[in-house]
Amino acid sequence: MSSLVQTNNDVVLLITMIMMMKMAIMSNAAVYKVGGSDGWTSIGRVDYKNWAASKNFQVGDTIIFEYNPQYHNVMRVAYEMYKSCNVSEGTPLVTFSTGNDSIKLNHYGHHLFMCGFPGHCQKGQKVDINVVRVSATKAPTPSRTNDGLCSCPNKAAPFMASFGLMIALSMSLLLALAAF
């Protein structure tokens, strides 16, 4: 009987370790330097739209804006301000000005940023960081809401469905092995 108990304990330990490894893999977040090696600039060498489109942003990732704070800043803005590049059109949601701003992406949807220095946004110094669900096949198009922010249908809690499935499968395996 004690041999059976030891076997069951070993199985539980193994399953627990597998689940912990899967959660660690799922929680690995990426860090992106906006604009790559050129950073956050208005010189025109960086196409921020193409740069962002080449990335697969996930909840938990971090984006870093590196720039000279004498000449640039980073403003997180609502859709209308982003679209028009007009700083006087509204108030930014947040303004960063350290020259090395690290921003964690905590939810799905569009995260809109632009430089607030005159003319920089018009020169292309703006970026739409779109965080999509892992299962999404196509990024949603930004749309306008009453508060001016992008409304995207993908604001559910990250990984909850796959995490629940993983737990259910692990419990099924545990019960099946315990029956032996």
mmCIF file of C-alpha atoms in Angstrom:
data_model
loop_
_atom_site.group_PDB
_atom_site.id
_atom_site.type_symbol
_atom_site.label_atom_id
_atom_site.label_comp_id
_atom_site.label_asym_id
_atom_site.label_seq_id
_atom_site.Cartn_x
_atom_site.Cartn_y
_atom_site.Cartn_z
ATOM 1 C CA MET A 1 0.000 0.000 0.000
ATOM 2 C CA SER A 2 2.813 2.454 0.839
ATOM 3 C CA SER A 3 4.323 1.760 -2.580
ATOM 4 C CA LEU A 4 1.061 2.875 -4.212
ATOM 5 C CA VAL A 5 0.985 6.041 -2.065
ATOM 6 C CA GLN A 6 4.607 6.830 -3.008
ATOM 7 C CA THR A 7 3.788 6.319 -6.711
ATOM 8 C CA ASN A 8 0.783 8.650 -6.441
ATOM 9 C CA ASN A 9 2.928 11.273 -4.657
ATOM 10 C CA ASP A 10 5.544 11.015 -7.408
ATOM 11 C CA VAL A 11 2.859 11.490 -10.064
ATOM 12 C CA VAL A 12 1.439 14.520 -8.260
ATOM 13 C CA LEU A 13 4.936 16.005 -7.973
ATOM 14 C CA LEU A 14 5.644 15.370 -11.654
ATOM 15 C CA ILE A 15 2.362 16.945 -12.755
ATOM 16 C CA THR A 16 2.933 19.936 -10.477
ATOM 17 C CA MET A 17 6.412 20.452 -11.942
ATOM 18 C CA ILE A 18 5.080 20.212 -15.508
ATOM 19 C CA MET A 19 2.350 22.761 -14.749
ATOM 20 C CA MET A 20 4.875 25.140 -13.149
ATOM 21 C CA MET A 21 7.177 24.875 -16.179
ATOM 22 C CA LYS A 22 4.271 25.598 -18.539
ATOM 23 C CA MET A 23 3.254 28.640 -16.482
ATOM 24 C CA ALA A 24 6.854 29.892 -16.485
ATOM 25 C CA ILE A 25 7.014 29.540 -20.263
ATOM 26 C CA MET A 26 3.682 31.346 -20.672
ATOM 27 C CA SER A 27 4.800 34.169 -18.400
ATOM 28 C CA ASN A 28 7.984 34.937 -20.340
ATOM 29 C CA ALA A 29 7.471 38.462 -21.536
ATOM 30 C CA ALA A 30 9.379 40.149 -24.316
ATOM 31 C CA VAL A 31 11.113 43.527 -24.157
ATOM 32 C CA TYR A 32 11.060 45.679 -27.287
ATOM 33 C CA LYS A 33 13.061 48.816 -27.941
ATOM 34 C CA VAL A 34 10.692 50.998 -29.970
ATOM 35 C CA GLY A 35 12.307 51.696 -33.340
ATOM 36 C CA GLY A 36 14.969 49.040 -32.872
ATOM 37 C CA SER A 37 18.542 50.288 -32.870
ATOM 38 C CA ASP A 38 17.460 53.780 -34.047
ATOM 39 C CA GLY A 39 15.164 54.248 -31.041
ATOM 40 C CA TRP A 40 12.565 57.017 -30.773
ATOM 41 C CA THR A 41 13.475 59.682 -33.331
ATOM 42 C CA SER A 42 11.998 62.037 -35.904
ATOM 43 C CA ILE A 43 14.909 61.852 -38.314
ATOM 44 C CA GLY A 44 12.871 59.633 -40.608
ATOM 45 C CA ARG A 45 14.944 56.475 -40.758
ATOM 46 C CA VAL A 46 12.338 54.513 -38.794
ATOM 47 C CA ASP A 47 8.928 53.533 -40.099
ATOM 48 C CA TYR A 48 7.190 52.931 -36.774
ATOM 49 C CA LYS A 49 4.089 51.503 -38.447
ATOM 50 C CA ASN A 50 6.135 48.782 -40.145
ATOM 51 C CA TRP A 51 8.266 48.277 -37.040
ATOM 52 C CA ALA A 52 5.182 47.636 -34.867
ATOM 53 C CA ALA A 53 3.524 45.461 -37.522
ATOM 54 C CA SER A 54 6.553 43.150 -37.516
ATOM 55 C CA LYS A 55 6.107 42.392 -33.785
ATOM 56 C CA ASN A 56 3.721 40.104 -31.944
ATOM 57 C CA PHE A 57 2.990 42.099 -28.786
ATOM 58 C CA GLN A 58 1.495 40.212 -25.850
ATOM 59 C CA VAL A 59 0.120 41.205 -22.459
ATOM 60 C CA GLY A 60 3.080 41.437 -20.086
ATOM 61 C CA ASP A 61 5.577 42.610 -22.724
ATOM 62 C CA THR A 62 7.553 45.785 -22.106
ATOM 63 C CA ILE A 63 8.301 48.499 -24.639
ATOM 64 C CA ILE A 64 11.208 50.873 -24.118
ATOM 65 C CA PHE A 65 11.442 54.324 -25.673
ATOM 66 C CA GLU A 66 15.037 55.577 -25.881
ATOM 67 C CA TYR A 67 15.577 59.154 -27.053
ATOM 68 C CA ASN A 68 17.243 62.469 -26.270
ATOM 69 C CA PRO A 69 14.831 64.250 -23.873
ATOM 70 C CA GLN A 70 16.018 67.649 -25.128
ATOM 71 C CA TYR A 71 14.412 66.948 -28.488
ATOM 72 C CA HIS A 72 11.690 64.362 -27.859
ATOM 73 C CA ASN A 73 9.154 62.987 -25.419
ATOM 74 C CA VAL A 74 6.608 60.173 -25.441
ATOM 75 C CA MET A 75 2.923 60.853 -25.034
ATOM 76 C CA ARG A 76 0.366 58.096 -24.649
ATOM 77 C CA VAL A 77 -2.689 59.486 -26.363
ATOM 78 C CA ALA A 78 -6.287 58.791 -27.333
ATOM 79 C CA TYR A 79 -7.157 57.817 -30.885
ATOM 80 C CA GLU A 80 -8.231 61.269 -32.144
ATOM 81 C CA MET A 81 -4.990 62.904 -31.022
ATOM 82 C CA TYR A 82 -2.968 60.047 -32.523
ATOM 83 C CA LYS A 83 -4.845 60.258 -35.804
ATOM 84 C CA SER A 84 -4.555 64.039 -36.159
ATOM 85 C CA CYS A 85 -1.047 64.455 -34.667
ATOM 86 C CA ASN A 86 -2.462 67.574 -33.015
ATOM 87 C CA VAL A 87 -1.172 68.022 -29.463
ATOM 88 C CA SER A 88 -3.623 70.871 -28.824
ATOM 89 C CA GLU A 89 -6.577 68.609 -29.678
ATOM 90 C CA GLY A 90 -6.666 67.089 -26.210
ATOM 91 C CA THR A 91 -4.748 66.072 -23.163
ATOM 92 C CA PRO A 92 -2.355 63.124 -23.380
ATOM 93 C CA LEU A 93 -3.187 60.186 -21.126
ATOM 94 C CA VAL A 94 0.430 60.132 -19.894
ATOM 95 C CA THR A 95 3.584 62.000 -20.869
ATOM 96 C CA PHE A 96 7.055 60.529 -20.456
ATOM 97 C CA SER A 97 10.243 62.563 -20.742
ATOM 98 C CA THR A 98 13.152 60.657 -19.175
ATOM 99 C CA GLY A 99 14.765 59.563 -22.426
ATOM 100 C CA ASN A 100 14.573 55.944 -21.317
ATOM 101 C CA ASP A 101 10.912 55.141 -20.675
ATOM 102 C CA SER A 102 9.887 51.567 -19.923
ATOM 103 C CA ILE A 103 6.178 50.785 -20.334
ATOM 104 C CA LYS A 104 4.602 47.432 -19.494
ATOM 105 C CA LEU A 105 1.711 46.385 -21.718
ATOM 106 C CA ASN A 106 -0.915 45.301 -19.175
ATOM 107 C CA HIS A 107 -3.960 44.798 -21.395
ATOM 108 C CA TYR A 108 -5.078 43.895 -24.871
ATOM 109 C CA GLY A 109 -5.820 46.520 -27.457
ATOM 110 C CA HIS A 110 -4.142 49.515 -29.038
ATOM 111 C CA HIS A 111 -1.559 51.508 -27.093
ATOM 112 C CA LEU A 112 -1.034 54.771 -28.999
ATOM 113 C CA PHE A 113 2.094 56.884 -28.576
ATOM 114 C CA MET A 114 3.456 59.997 -30.261
ATOM 115 C CA CYS A 115 6.130 62.619 -29.767
ATOM 116 C CA GLY A 116 4.663 65.903 -28.528
ATOM 117 C CA PHE A 117 7.402 68.138 -29.941
ATOM 118 C CA PRO A 118 6.113 70.329 -32.806
ATOM 119 C CA GLY A 119 6.149 68.593 -36.178
ATOM 120 C CA HIS A 120 7.591 65.292 -34.958
ATOM 121 C CA CYS A 121 4.363 63.303 -35.107
ATOM 122 C CA GLN A 122 3.687 64.652 -38.603
ATOM 123 C CA LYS A 123 7.134 63.343 -39.610
ATOM 124 C CA GLY A 124 6.047 59.868 -38.490
ATOM 125 C CA GLN A 125 7.170 59.805 -34.854
ATOM 126 C CA LYS A 126 4.129 57.922 -33.613
ATOM 127 C CA VAL A 127 3.456 54.260 -33.012
ATOM 128 C CA ASP A 128 0.422 52.034 -32.509
ATOM 129 C CA ILE A 129 1.368 49.083 -30.304
ATOM 130 C CA ASN A 130 -1.435 46.566 -30.785
ATOM 131 C CA VAL A 131 -1.562 43.800 -28.191
ATOM 132 C CA VAL A 132 -3.650 40.940 -29.564
ATOM 133 C CA ARG A 133 -4.771 37.657 -28.083
ATOM 134 C CA VAL A 134 -2.539 34.701 -28.756
ATOM 135 C CA SER A 135 -5.361 33.033 -30.678
ATOM 136 C CA ALA A 136 -6.180 36.121 -32.758
ATOM 137 C CA THR A 137 -5.422 35.739 -36.444
ATOM 138 C CA LYS A 138 -5.881 39.347 -37.497
ATOM 139 C CA ALA A 139 -5.367 42.540 -35.527
ATOM 140 C CA PRO A 140 -8.577 44.523 -35.122
ATOM 141 C CA THR A 141 -8.844 47.897 -36.799
ATOM 142 C CA PRO A 142 -8.818 50.861 -34.413
ATOM 143 C CA SER A 143 -12.245 52.344 -33.881
ATOM 144 C CA ARG A 144 -13.470 55.368 -32.000
ATOM 145 C CA THR A 145 -15.400 55.277 -28.747
ATOM 146 C CA ASN A 146 -16.960 58.000 -26.628
ATOM 147 C CA ASP A 147 -13.765 58.488 -24.627
ATOM 148 C CA GLY A 148 -11.622 58.667 -27.770
ATOM 149 C CA LEU A 149 -9.706 55.498 -26.975
ATOM 150 C CA CYS A 150 -9.503 52.576 -29.337
ATOM 151 C CA SER A 151 -12.052 49.925 -28.618
ATOM 152 C CA CYS A 152 -10.863 46.469 -29.441
ATOM 153 C CA PRO A 153 -12.771 43.270 -28.760
ATOM 154 C CA ASN A 154 -9.756 41.576 -27.227
ATOM 155 C CA LYS A 155 -9.603 42.859 -23.629
ATOM 156 C CA ALA A 156 -10.292 39.550 -21.861
ATOM 157 C CA ALA A 157 -7.928 38.191 -19.236
ATOM 158 C CA PRO A 158 -4.831 36.711 -20.876
ATOM 159 C CA PHE A 159 -4.320 32.971 -21.167
ATOM 160 C CA MET A 160 -7.306 32.109 -18.952
ATOM 161 C CA ALA A 161 -8.875 29.662 -21.402
ATOM 162 C CA SER A 162 -5.630 27.809 -22.120
ATOM 163 C CA PHE A 163 -4.678 27.860 -18.425
ATOM 164 C CA GLY A 164 -8.037 26.348 -17.448
ATOM 165 C CA LEU A 165 -7.675 23.686 -20.132
ATOM 166 C CA MET A 166 -4.173 22.883 -18.899
ATOM 167 C CA ILE A 167 -5.438 22.439 -15.326
ATOM 168 C CA ALA A 168 -8.375 20.286 -16.482
ATOM 169 C CA LEU A 169 -6.099 18.032 -18.532
ATOM 170 C CA SER A 170 -3.615 17.752 -15.675
ATOM 171 C CA MET A 171 -6.365 16.820 -13.221
ATOM 172 C CA SER A 172 -7.740 14.225 -15.652
ATOM 173 C CA LEU A 173 -4.281 12.711 -16.015
ATOM 174 C CA LEU A 174 -3.818 12.712 -12.254
ATOM 175 C CA LEU A 175 -7.143 10.956 -11.682
ATOM 176 C CA ALA A 176 -6.422 8.402 -14.400
ATOM 177 C CA LEU A 177 -2.995 7.625 -12.948
ATOM 178 C CA ALA A 178 -4.382 7.458 -9.412
ATOM 179 C CA ALA A 179 -6.830 4.786 -10.535
ATOM 180 C CA PHE A 180 -3.934 2.415 -11.278
#
